Amino acid sequence: MTLTGLFVPLITPFDPEGAVAFDALESLARRLLTEGADGLVALGTTGEPGSLTEAERQAVIDIAARVCRERDAKLLVGANTPQALEDLRGRGEVHAALTVVPPFVRPGEAGAVAYLTQLAANSPVPLVIYHVPYRTGQTLSASALTQLGSLPNVIGVKYAAGGITEDTIALMADLPPDFAVLGGDDLFISPSLALGAHGAILASAHLATADFAALITAWRTGDLATARPLGHRLSRLSQTLFAEPNPSVIKAALHASGRIPTPAVRLPLLPASRDALAAALTW
């Protein structure tokens, strides 16, 4: 069955002493599912996984897994190496790994496809390829993603190519069976859904969660009268939340609304500016 719906990539809240606020994370996870998310992502980019210790990362997965199990929701976990994937073995709550195209190395399309093919062959859980070339420096064409999507252990792609391109249209026009396209460019999620994306992985959906869920439903049911104006409105929210490096503004807005104990991020990120927070609260 093709993966569909709204997935929220969890932020990692910190307490006033700088430690992970695990109670706040659990409360946030429950609230997102209550407000309409179909699933969660643990240790995605939004969760600042590179600044967490291994013990913190495992605790984040434990909390997300427990909440998703109780709510019968799907859980994706960011895992980009053979060892990180192997660490997911035996975790029955993990529906799939969110696996980024190899960053920084820029191995070329053929090298990236070969690497991801090998990861998929050995992974104990299915992969959702995270295609985000403005972060990785490596673009994959529609044909490369289609090739990966034809593998038995690859079930989807988080598609964050930086907008709607010819490759976007080519990919959507010729998808492998049961291969899900989950929109990952928050600003462009409405046109992505209009082209046929099956759902979305959206950091912006920490706020207005029910509205983002309704947007996905509206496009998938053909309710254009709802989808078009709602998509325009939510794009303005996404613009404000990504005005500064993610997840600084999202954390500031969640703190301002009383959902997490501090707006803190860990270096190399910096806290959101007052102007960015003000814009996010008045979108």
XYZ file of N, CA and C in Angstrom:
849
model
N 0.852 -1.202 0.000
C 0.000 0.000 0.000
C 0.880 1.242 0.000
N 0.550 2.200 -0.861
C 1.359 3.411 -1.002
C 1.250 4.287 0.240
N 2.380 4.810 0.666
C 2.450 5.701 1.825
C 1.737 7.012 1.495
N 0.838 7.438 2.370
C 0.092 8.676 2.141
C -0.016 9.471 3.437
N -0.480 10.724 3.296
C -0.816 11.522 4.456
C 0.253 12.507 4.875
N 0.057 13.052 6.066
C 0.926 14.087 6.615
C 1.857 13.509 7.663
N 3.155 13.717 7.461
C 4.177 13.330 8.435
C 4.874 14.600 8.923
N 5.059 14.691 10.227
C 5.722 15.857 10.802
C 7.102 15.430 11.305
N 8.171 16.063 10.793
C 9.530 15.752 11.269
C 9.780 16.483 12.587
N 9.852 15.738 13.657
C 9.870 16.310 15.006
C 11.093 17.186 15.262
N 10.841 18.344 15.854
C 11.935 19.115 16.442
C 12.398 18.401 17.710
N 13.567 18.744 18.198
C 14.037 18.231 19.486
C 14.045 19.387 20.476
N 13.112 19.422 21.411
C 13.072 20.537 22.370
C 14.157 20.391 23.429
N 14.651 21.529 23.902
C 15.667 21.548 24.958
C 15.130 22.293 26.172
N 15.611 21.884 27.347
C 15.183 22.550 28.581
C 16.121 23.716 28.892
N 15.858 24.483 29.960
C 16.700 25.662 30.258
C 18.168 25.334 30.507
N 18.476 24.104 30.854
C 19.877 23.710 31.074
C 20.531 23.184 29.797
N 19.756 23.109 28.720
C 20.310 22.667 27.456
C 20.155 21.190 27.167
N 19.571 20.432 28.089
C 19.338 19.005 27.874
C 18.073 18.805 27.044
N 17.950 17.637 26.437
C 16.731 17.333 25.687
C 15.559 17.259 26.657
N 14.488 17.957 26.312
C 13.273 17.971 27.138
C 12.372 16.831 26.669
N 12.624 15.632 27.185
C 11.947 14.441 26.686
C 10.446 14.480 26.937
N 10.008 14.999 28.079
C 8.572 15.092 28.355
C 7.888 16.014 27.343
N 8.547 17.116 27.011
C 7.978 18.046 26.037
C 7.921 17.409 24.649
N 8.937 16.622 24.315
C 8.935 15.930 23.029
C 7.762 14.964 22.942
N 7.534 14.205 23.996
C 6.416 13.252 23.987
C 5.082 13.974 23.894
N 4.936 15.048 24.642
C 3.696 15.824 24.588
C 3.463 16.398 23.192
N 4.527 16.919 22.587
C 4.416 17.478 21.243
C 4.031 16.397 20.246
N 4.657 15.229 20.332
C 4.353 14.132 19.411
C 2.881 13.738 19.508
N 2.373 13.628 20.725
C 0.971 13.259 20.904
C 0.048 14.330 20.331
N 0.403 15.577 20.556
C -0.454 16.660 20.086
C -0.505 16.712 18.565
N 0.621 16.504 17.908
C 0.651 16.529 16.445
C -0.242 15.441 15.861
N -0.205 14.252 16.445
C -1.057 13.175 15.953
C -2.529 13.462 16.253
N -2.803 14.023 17.412
C -4.182 14.385 17.756
C -4.738 15.426 16.797
N -3.877 16.346 16.345
C -4.332 17.440 15.495
C -4.357 17.081 14.003
N -4.026 15.836 13.659
C -4.259 15.433 12.279
C -3.101 14.819 11.531
N -1.901 14.788 12.117
C -0.789 14.132 11.429
C -1.041 12.631 11.367
N -0.626 12.025 10.260
C -0.767 10.575 10.097
C 0.445 9.819 10.617
N 1.553 10.533 10.767
C 2.771 9.893 11.236
C 3.798 10.925 11.617
N 4.927 10.449 12.140
C 6.000 11.310 12.607
C 7.320 10.873 11.989
N 8.256 11.807 11.969
C 9.625 11.498 11.572
C 10.527 11.833 12.750
N 11.302 10.867 13.189
C 12.302 11.095 14.225
C 13.672 11.225 13.584
N 14.468 12.157 14.086
C 15.854 12.359 13.635
C 15.948 12.788 12.182
N 14.933 13.527 11.713
C 15.083 14.222 10.447
C 15.911 15.478 10.656
N 16.178 16.203 9.586
C 16.975 17.426 9.684
C 16.415 18.378 10.733
N 15.093 18.481 10.809
C 14.431 19.388 11.745
C 14.737 19.036 13.194
N 15.099 17.779 13.462
C 15.388 17.343 14.816
C 16.813 17.583 15.270
N 17.634 18.256 14.450
C 19.035 18.554 14.786
C 19.812 17.294 15.188
N 19.706 16.207 14.440
C 20.332 14.952 14.891
C 21.839 15.035 15.008
N 22.484 15.875 14.200
C 23.930 15.975 14.264
C 24.441 16.577 15.551
N 23.581 17.279 16.281
C 24.002 17.903 17.544
C 23.609 17.070 18.756
N 22.971 15.913 18.526
C 22.555 15.045 19.622
C 23.591 13.959 19.872
N 23.695 13.528 21.113
C 24.527 12.370 21.416
C 23.821 11.102 20.963
N 24.561 10.008 20.903
C 23.944 8.741 20.513
C 22.851 8.350 21.497
N 23.076 8.566 22.788
C 22.049 8.248 23.787
C 20.801 9.100 23.577
N 20.992 10.384 23.258
C 19.841 11.254 23.005
C 19.082 10.805 21.769
N 19.815 10.432 20.716
C 19.148 9.982 19.485
C 18.299 8.740 19.750
N 18.847 7.796 20.485
C 18.091 6.579 20.764
C 16.869 6.876 21.629
N 16.996 7.805 22.562
C 15.862 8.174 23.411
C 14.767 8.855 22.593
N 15.159 9.680 21.637
C 14.174 10.321 20.752
C 13.404 9.260 19.972
N 14.112 8.280 19.431
C 13.432 7.201 18.701
C 12.488 6.448 19.630
N 12.940 6.152 20.832
C 12.105 5.415 21.792
C 10.787 6.139 22.051
N 10.877 7.448 22.256
C 9.665 8.224 22.549
C 8.741 8.250 21.343
N 9.284 8.536 20.171
C 8.454 8.585 18.972
C 7.822 7.229 18.685
N 8.586 6.164 18.895
C 8.059 4.815 18.648
C 6.915 4.495 19.601
N 7.078 4.858 20.866
C 6.029 4.577 21.844
C 4.743 5.314 21.506
N 4.861 6.582 21.153
C 3.676 7.367 20.823
C 3.010 6.829 19.556
N 3.801 6.519 18.545
C 3.220 6.012 17.294
C 2.568 4.654 17.498
N 3.170 3.815 18.336
C 2.568 2.510 18.620
C 1.222 2.680 19.302
N 1.156 3.578 20.274
C -0.096 3.790 21.004
C -1.183 4.384 20.118
N -0.788 5.210 19.154
C -1.756 5.878 18.295
C -1.945 5.172 16.942
N -1.286 4.046 16.754
C -1.351 3.311 15.488
C -0.969 4.218 14.320
N 0.093 4.995 14.518
C 0.590 5.923 13.506
C 1.911 5.403 12.954
N 2.254 5.847 11.764
C 3.490 5.405 11.120
C 4.668 6.271 11.580
N 5.815 5.623 11.741
C 7.025 6.314 12.157
C 8.117 6.107 11.118
N 8.706 7.216 10.672
C 9.905 7.190 9.853
C 11.064 7.671 10.722
N 12.244 7.115 10.494
C 13.422 7.496 11.279
C 14.552 7.849 10.326
N 15.179 9.001 10.549
C 16.320 9.389 9.751
C 17.490 8.436 9.986
N 17.940 7.766 8.920
C 19.050 6.811 9.029
C 19.749 6.772 7.681
N 21.030 7.117 7.663
C 21.712 7.363 6.394
C 22.935 6.492 6.146
N 23.255 5.611 7.084
C 24.441 4.767 6.946
C 24.047 3.319 7.194
N 24.876 2.379 6.747
C 24.564 0.970 7.032
C 24.370 0.694 8.517
N 25.205 1.301 9.381
C 25.070 1.046 10.813
C 23.799 1.654 11.375
N 23.465 2.873 10.950
C 22.238 3.509 11.440
C 21.011 2.704 11.030
N 21.040 2.142 9.821
C 19.932 1.303 9.381
C 19.893 0.004 10.179
N 21.045 -0.595 10.392
C 21.087 -1.847 11.153
C 20.561 -1.643 12.569
N 20.787 -0.462 13.128
C 20.306 -0.170 14.482
C 18.781 -0.165 14.566
N 18.102 -0.095 13.423
C 16.638 -0.110 13.413
C 16.073 -1.527 13.370
N 16.942 -2.508 13.224
C 16.477 -3.894 13.182
C 15.775 -4.248 14.497
N 14.629 -4.860 14.382
C 13.883 -5.269 15.564
C 12.975 -4.203 16.130
N 13.036 -3.000 15.584
C 12.133 -1.929 16.047
C 10.864 -1.992 15.194
N 9.889 -2.736 15.669
C 8.687 -2.981 14.876
C 7.863 -1.749 14.567
N 8.019 -0.704 15.386
C 7.220 0.518 15.145
C 7.742 1.328 13.972
N 8.971 1.076 13.536
C 9.569 1.876 12.469
C 9.061 1.381 11.120
N 8.283 2.221 10.461
C 7.708 1.856 9.167
C 8.750 1.924 8.065
N 9.648 2.899 8.136
C 10.672 3.067 7.111
C 11.751 4.001 7.628
N 12.894 3.957 6.976
C 13.971 4.912 7.235
C 13.901 6.029 6.206
N 14.137 7.245 6.654
C 14.266 8.390 5.762
C 15.756 8.572 5.499
N 16.180 8.268 4.282
C 17.598 8.141 3.963
C 18.007 9.176 2.930
N 18.904 10.057 3.326
C 19.273 11.175 2.471
C 20.216 10.705 1.363
N 20.098 11.332 0.196
C 21.069 11.139 -0.878
C 22.440 11.520 -0.325
N 23.507 10.749 -0.600
C 24.811 11.014 0.020
C 25.233 12.482 -0.106
N 25.412 13.176 1.026
C 25.753 14.597 0.982
C 27.245 14.843 0.858
N 27.604 16.014 0.423
C 28.957 16.559 0.438
C 29.901 15.888 -0.564
N 29.841 14.549 -0.661
C 30.761 13.834 -1.545
C 30.494 14.157 -3.010
N 29.215 14.359 -3.350
C 28.793 14.600 -4.724
C 29.344 13.510 -5.646
N 28.888 12.269 -5.464
C 29.450 11.146 -6.213
C 28.956 11.046 -7.649
N 28.083 11.962 -8.060
C 27.441 11.828 -9.356
C 26.196 10.970 -9.217
N 25.311 11.093 -10.204
C 24.036 10.396 -10.105
C 24.217 8.883 -10.047
N 25.082 8.339 -10.891
C 25.264 6.887 -10.914
C 25.803 6.379 -9.581
N 26.752 7.121 -8.989
C 27.293 6.720 -7.702
C 26.255 6.785 -6.597
N 25.442 7.831 -6.598
C 24.394 7.969 -5.585
C 23.375 6.843 -5.704
N 22.986 6.522 -6.938
C 22.024 5.436 -7.147
C 22.617 4.107 -6.689
N 23.881 3.861 -7.000
C 24.519 2.611 -6.594
C 24.584 2.494 -5.074
N 24.924 3.594 -4.411
C 25.020 3.580 -2.949
C 23.658 3.326 -2.320
N 22.643 4.022 -2.775
C 21.308 3.857 -2.212
C 20.745 2.478 -2.522
N 21.090 1.943 -3.681
C 20.660 0.585 -4.030
C 21.251 -0.426 -3.058
N 22.527 -0.244 -2.727
C 23.177 -1.147 -1.774
C 22.569 -1.005 -0.381
N 22.311 0.236 0.054
C 21.669 0.432 1.353
C 20.318 -0.269 1.401
N 19.522 -0.113 0.342
C 18.192 -0.717 0.310
C 18.276 -2.237 0.381
N 19.263 -2.812 -0.305
C 19.383 -4.270 -0.344
C 19.682 -4.855 1.022
N 20.362 -4.089 1.869
C 20.798 -4.610 3.169
C 20.006 -4.068 4.356
N 19.110 -3.122 4.112
C 18.394 -2.480 5.211
C 17.315 -3.396 5.788
N 17.183 -3.433 7.118
C 16.118 -4.227 7.730
C 14.745 -3.571 7.642
N 14.711 -2.301 7.222
C 13.432 -1.597 7.046
C 13.427 -0.954 5.657
N 12.237 -0.712 5.099
C 12.170 -0.037 3.803
C 12.750 1.369 3.878
N 13.141 1.894 2.716
C 13.697 3.234 2.643
C 12.717 4.194 1.984
N 12.686 5.399 2.506
C 12.126 6.563 1.815
C 13.319 7.456 1.500
N 13.634 7.610 0.219
C 14.789 8.405 -0.187
C 14.495 9.882 0.069
N 15.446 10.570 0.693
C 15.293 12.006 0.943
C 16.109 12.746 -0.116
N 15.390 13.329 -1.075
C 16.024 14.036 -2.191
C 15.966 15.530 -1.915
N 17.103 16.103 -1.500
C 17.138 17.507 -1.099
C 18.445 18.109 -1.601
N 18.547 18.335 -2.919
C 19.837 18.706 -3.518
C 20.426 20.014 -3.016
N 19.604 20.951 -2.534
C 20.194 22.202 -2.059
C 20.942 21.997 -0.748
N 20.723 20.861 -0.069
C 21.525 20.514 1.099
C 22.644 19.539 0.756
N 22.370 18.564 -0.104
C 23.353 17.510 -0.363
C 24.347 17.885 -1.456
N 23.957 18.774 -2.362
C 24.801 19.089 -3.504
C 24.706 18.067 -4.614
N 23.802 17.090 -4.485
C 23.681 16.020 -5.474
C 22.238 15.919 -5.962
N 22.027 16.218 -7.227
C 20.703 16.106 -7.829
C 20.497 14.707 -8.386
N 19.277 14.195 -8.248
C 18.881 12.956 -8.912
C 17.756 13.266 -9.885
N 17.881 12.780 -11.095
C 16.876 13.006 -12.123
C 15.635 12.169 -11.849
N 14.578 12.461 -12.587
C 13.358 11.669 -12.477
C 13.628 10.208 -12.807
N 14.456 9.967 -13.813
C 14.736 8.572 -14.192
C 15.500 7.850 -13.093
N 16.418 8.555 -12.405
C 17.150 7.925 -11.310
C 16.224 7.597 -10.143
N 15.327 8.512 -9.809
C 14.380 8.256 -8.728
C 13.415 7.141 -9.097
N 13.026 7.080 -10.363
C 12.162 5.992 -10.817
C 12.886 4.654 -10.714
N 14.171 4.647 -11.063
C 14.973 3.429 -10.930
C 15.028 2.972 -9.477
N 15.289 3.916 -8.562
C 15.313 3.576 -7.142
C 13.940 3.138 -6.652
N 12.902 3.803 -7.136
C 11.553 3.473 -6.710
C 11.077 2.114 -7.169
N 11.769 1.537 -8.122
C 11.422 0.195 -8.599
C 12.048 -0.898 -7.743
N 12.947 -0.538 -6.834
C 13.573 -1.523 -5.958
C 12.556 -2.012 -4.926
N 12.612 -3.280 -4.550
C 11.591 -3.822 -3.649
C 11.601 -3.228 -2.251
N 12.732 -2.662 -1.815
C 12.811 -2.141 -0.449
C 12.844 -0.618 -0.404
N 12.444 0.030 -1.499
C 12.311 1.488 -1.531
C 10.841 1.807 -1.756
N 10.229 2.500 -0.788
C 8.782 2.706 -0.858
C 8.382 4.141 -1.148
N 9.348 5.055 -1.216
C 8.952 6.428 -1.480
C 10.126 7.374 -1.520
N 9.813 8.636 -1.765
C 10.802 9.695 -1.781
C 10.218 10.918 -1.084
N 11.021 11.516 -0.212
C 10.706 12.869 0.254
C 11.319 13.795 -0.776
N 10.453 14.462 -1.531
C 10.902 15.216 -2.697
C 10.994 16.690 -2.341
N 12.234 17.173 -2.230
C 12.478 18.559 -1.847
C 13.500 19.158 -2.798
N 13.110 19.230 -4.048
C 14.036 19.654 -5.107
C 14.189 21.161 -5.201
N 13.453 21.906 -4.385
C 13.575 23.354 -4.400
C 12.545 24.058 -5.242
N 11.481 23.372 -5.599
C 10.432 23.968 -6.425
C 9.849 22.932 -7.361
N 9.030 23.396 -8.283
C 8.427 22.529 -9.293
C 9.240 22.659 -10.575
N 9.830 21.567 -11.011
C 10.690 21.577 -12.182
C 10.185 20.589 -13.224
N 10.852 20.554 -14.381
C 10.507 19.565 -15.400
C 10.659 18.150 -14.849
N 11.697 17.943 -14.027
C 11.892 16.622 -13.434
C 10.754 16.257 -12.493
N 10.223 17.239 -11.776
C 9.087 16.975 -10.892
C 7.926 16.410 -11.688
N 7.624 17.067 -12.792
C 6.499 16.644 -13.624
C 6.776 15.280 -14.249
N 8.016 15.074 -14.710
C 8.364 13.788 -15.312
C 8.254 12.657 -14.294
N 8.685 12.903 -13.067
C 8.589 11.885 -12.024
C 7.132 11.537 -11.751
N 6.294 12.548 -11.567
C 4.901 12.308 -11.224
C 4.141 11.616 -12.351
N 4.619 11.778 -13.579
C 3.925 11.205 -14.731
C 4.196 9.721 -14.909
N 5.215 9.190 -14.241
C 5.602 7.799 -14.511
C 6.152 7.151 -13.245
N 5.299 7.000 -12.235
C 5.739 6.462 -10.953
C 5.691 4.936 -10.942
N 6.666 4.312 -10.303
C 6.584 2.865 -10.100
C 5.380 2.530 -9.207
N 4.861 1.308 -9.287
C 3.734 0.927 -8.425
C 4.097 1.025 -6.947
N 3.165 1.532 -6.160
C 3.312 1.618 -4.700
C 4.514 2.444 -4.252
N 4.951 3.358 -5.092
C 6.053 4.264 -4.752
C 5.455 5.630 -4.452
N 5.667 6.108 -3.225
C 5.031 7.336 -2.765
C 5.931 8.538 -2.973
N 5.353 9.614 -3.470
C 6.024 10.906 -3.495
C 5.456 11.738 -2.352
N 6.308 12.054 -1.393
C 5.922 12.882 -0.255
C 6.585 14.238 -0.420
N 5.789 15.266 -0.597
C 6.333 16.598 -0.796
C 7.121 17.047 0.414
N 8.324 17.594 0.162
C 9.169 18.024 1.256
C 9.573 19.477 1.191
N 9.136 20.183 0.151
C 9.341 21.631 0.063
C 8.094 22.297 0.618
N 8.168 22.779 1.851
C 6.964 23.287 2.514
C 6.267 24.367 1.700
N 7.044 25.269 1.134
C 6.468 26.387 0.402
C 5.702 25.928 -0.832
N 6.117 24.811 -1.426
C 5.529 24.335 -2.676
C 4.649 23.105 -2.490
N 4.183 22.863 -1.273
C 3.445 21.629 -1.056
C 2.114 21.617 -1.795
N 1.436 22.735 -1.877
C 0.142 22.722 -2.550
C 0.278 22.374 -4.040
N 1.168 23.017 -4.807
C 1.329 22.589 -6.202
C 1.857 21.169 -6.331
N 2.661 20.697 -5.384
C 3.126 19.311 -5.435
C 1.957 18.345 -5.302
N 1.058 18.634 -4.388
C -0.132 17.802 -4.225
C -1.031 17.886 -5.453
N -1.105 19.064 -6.031
C -1.917 19.223 -7.238
C -1.399 18.354 -8.379
N -0.078 18.134 -8.411
C 0.522 17.295 -9.451
C 0.388 15.805 -9.142
N -0.013 15.480 -7.924
C -0.237 14.080 -7.611
C 0.567 13.512 -6.468
N 1.302 14.344 -5.716
C 2.025 13.831 -4.553
C 1.052 13.132 -3.603
N 1.527 12.063 -2.985
C 0.653 11.245 -2.144
C 0.495 11.801 -0.733
N 1.375 12.679 -0.347
C 1.348 13.235 0.992
C 2.514 14.180 1.170
N 2.933 14.369 2.422
C 3.967 15.368 2.671
C 4.692 15.083 3.976
N 5.954 15.492 4.016
C 6.734 15.542 5.253
C 7.079 17.007 5.457
N 6.432 17.647 6.423
C 6.469 19.108 6.523
C 6.811 19.567 7.933
N 7.939 20.240 8.071
C 8.276 20.843 9.357
C 7.284 21.943 9.727
N 6.775 22.663 8.727
C 5.811 23.739 8.993
C 4.574 23.243 9.730
N 4.280 21.946 9.596
C 3.066 21.393 10.196
C 3.176 21.212 11.705
N 4.302 21.616 12.322
C 4.307 21.771 13.776
C 3.277 22.810 14.195
N 3.016 23.764 13.303
C 1.967 24.754 13.503
C 0.874 24.482 12.469
N -0.343 24.828 12.781
C -1.471 24.649 11.853
C -1.535 23.217 11.332
N -1.280 22.264 12.213
C -1.240 20.858 11.808
C -2.537 20.424 11.135
N -3.661 20.768 11.730
C -4.949 20.363 11.169
C -5.163 20.959 9.784
N -4.687 22.181 9.572
C -4.848 22.812 8.259
C -4.005 22.109 7.195
N -2.770 21.721 7.536
C -1.949 20.999 6.565
C -2.561 19.633 6.258
N -3.097 18.960 7.268
C -3.775 17.684 7.029
C -4.982 17.879 6.122
N -5.719 18.951 6.354
C -6.893 19.237 5.522
C -6.498 19.563 4.087
N -5.356 20.224 3.907
C -4.875 20.535 2.558
C -4.603 19.259 1.777
N -3.935 18.299 2.407
C -3.641 17.034 1.731
C -4.929 16.318 1.367
N -5.862 16.279 2.304
C -7.150 15.629 2.028
C -7.893 16.322 0.901
N -7.875 17.649 0.890
C -8.605 18.389 -0.138
C -8.068 18.101 -1.531
N -6.751 18.106 -1.680
C -6.179 17.807 -3.002
C -6.451 16.373 -3.401
N -6.357 15.446 -2.473
C -6.527 14.038 -2.822
C -7.982 13.677 -3.100
N -8.921 14.480 -2.611
C -10.330 14.222 -2.886
C -10.897 15.133 -3.966
N -10.062 16.015 -4.518
C -10.514 16.894 -5.588
C -11.323 18.085 -5.128
N -11.206 18.445 -3.855
C -11.937 19.597 -3.310
C -11.127 20.860 -3.583
N -11.180 21.333 -4.816
C -10.350 22.465 -5.223
C -10.758 23.757 -4.529
N -12.035 23.891 -4.204
C -12.500 25.106 -3.541
C -11.859 25.277 -2.177
N -11.512 24.167 -1.551
C -10.796 24.220 -0.278
C -9.292 24.274 -0.486
N -8.802 23.455 -1.405
C -7.358 23.269 -1.546
C -6.640 24.537 -1.990
N -7.173 25.237 -2.960
C -6.437 26.376 -3.516
C -6.245 27.505 -2.508
N -7.296 28.034 -1.900
C -7.056 29.126 -0.939
C -6.299 28.676 0.301
N -6.534 27.441 0.740
C -5.824 26.946 1.912
C -4.338 26.801 1.599
N -4.022 26.316 0.417
C -2.621 26.198 0.021
C -1.929 27.540 -0.036
N -2.609 28.558 -0.556
C -2.022 29.895 -0.611
C -1.747 30.423 0.798
N -2.696 30.190 1.687
C -2.548 30.707 3.054
C -1.405 30.007 3.780
N -1.321 28.689 3.642
C -0.283 27.941 4.345
C 1.105 28.204 3.772
N 1.175 28.561 2.503
C 2.488 28.900 1.939
C 3.060 30.141 2.608
N 2.197 31.055 3.012
C 2.678 32.242 3.726
C 3.244 31.856 5.082
N 2.591 30.912 5.757
C 3.133 30.431 7.028
C 4.508 29.804 6.816
N 4.635 28.954 5.804
C 5.916 28.294 5.552
C 7.012 29.308 5.246
N 6.663 30.352 4.518
C 7.649 31.397 4.229
C 8.206 31.983 5.519
N 7.345 32.255 6.479
C 7.815 32.854 7.729
C 8.638 31.865 8.542
N 8.253 30.599 8.528
C 8.946 29.610 9.351
C 10.317 29.245 8.805
N 10.524 29.461 7.494
C 11.814 29.156 6.886
C 12.593 30.424 6.523
N 12.212 31.541 7.127
C 12.925 32.796 6.858
C 14.345 32.760 7.403
N 14.562 31.925 8.409
C 15.890 31.709 8.986
C 16.117 30.207 9.075
N 17.361 29.769 9.284
C 17.640 28.332 9.207
C 16.732 27.487 10.100
N 16.191 26.449 9.503
C 15.298 25.513 10.174
C 16.077 24.693 11.219
N 15.534 24.477 12.449
C 14.173 24.775 12.902
C 14.076 25.962 13.851
N 14.946 26.960 13.707
C 15.005 28.037 14.695
C 13.679 28.770 14.859
N 13.052 29.134 13.742
C 11.801 29.907 13.838
C 10.669 29.017 14.343
N 10.637 27.776 13.900
C 9.604 26.852 14.372
C 9.700 26.686 15.882
N 10.900 26.502 16.382
C 11.069 26.356 17.832
C 10.650 27.622 18.579
N 10.989 28.767 18.039
C 10.591 30.022 18.692
C 9.080 30.147 18.749
N 8.411 29.772 17.646
C 6.953 29.866 17.610
C 6.312 28.849 18.558
N 6.854 27.640 18.619
C 6.322 26.642 19.546
C 6.511 27.083 20.991
N 7.652 27.687 21.285
C 7.882 28.183 22.647
C 6.931 29.322 22.982
N 6.732 30.217 22.027
C 5.830 31.350 22.262
C 4.399 30.892 22.527
N 4.035 29.736 21.966
C 2.682 29.217 22.176
C 2.611 28.260 23.368
N 3.718 28.115 24.098
C 3.721 27.314 25.309
C 3.856 25.821 25.104
N 4.299 25.396 23.919
C 4.355 23.954 23.630
C 5.699 23.315 23.964
N 6.752 24.103 24.044
C 8.062 23.580 24.440
C 8.681 24.557 25.435
N 9.591 24.077 26.307
C 10.052 24.927 27.419
C 10.985 26.048 27.027
N 11.729 25.918 25.941
C 12.621 26.983 25.493
C 12.626 27.001 23.969
N 13.075 28.103 23.364
C 13.240 28.141 21.910
C 14.637 27.711 21.469
N 15.414 27.129 22.366
C 16.836 26.907 22.135
C 17.107 25.929 20.998
N 18.164 26.231 20.257
C 18.759 25.318 19.293
C 20.212 25.119 19.701
N 20.857 24.124 19.139
C 22.265 23.891 19.418
C 23.110 24.368 18.243
N 24.297 24.873 18.565
C 25.223 25.288 17.525
C 25.487 24.127 16.565
N 25.632 24.446 15.270
C 25.899 25.755 14.672
C 24.663 26.604 14.390
N 23.472 26.156 14.768
C 22.290 26.985 14.600
C 22.262 28.072 15.662
N 21.594 29.170 15.328
C 21.387 30.277 16.255
C 19.897 30.469 16.477
N 19.517 31.028 17.621
C 18.090 31.260 17.875
C 17.491 32.208 16.848
N 16.191 32.088 16.658
C 15.483 32.964 15.718
C 15.519 34.411 16.202
N 15.494 35.319 15.255
C 15.441 36.744 15.591
C 14.028 37.128 16.032
N 13.932 38.244 16.704
C 12.615 38.730 17.138
C 11.717 39.011 15.943
N 12.287 39.573 14.893
C 11.484 39.895 13.710
C 10.937 38.629 13.058
N 11.768 37.591 12.975
C 11.320 36.335 12.366
C 10.205 35.714 13.193
N 10.337 35.739 14.507
C 9.290 35.198 15.364
C 8.004 36.002 15.214
N 8.114 37.305 15.203
C 6.915 38.149 15.069
C 6.177 37.841 13.775
N 6.903 37.662 12.689
C 6.275 37.332 11.411
C 5.579 35.982 11.470
N 6.216 35.025 12.124
C 5.617 33.687 12.208
C 4.348 33.671 13.044
N 4.262 34.564 13.991
C 3.087 34.602 14.862
C 1.950 35.427 14.289
N 2.192 36.129 13.196
C 1.154 37.009 12.626
C 0.865 36.674 11.174
N 1.226 35.492 10.718
C 1.044 35.135 9.311
C -0.405 35.121 8.897
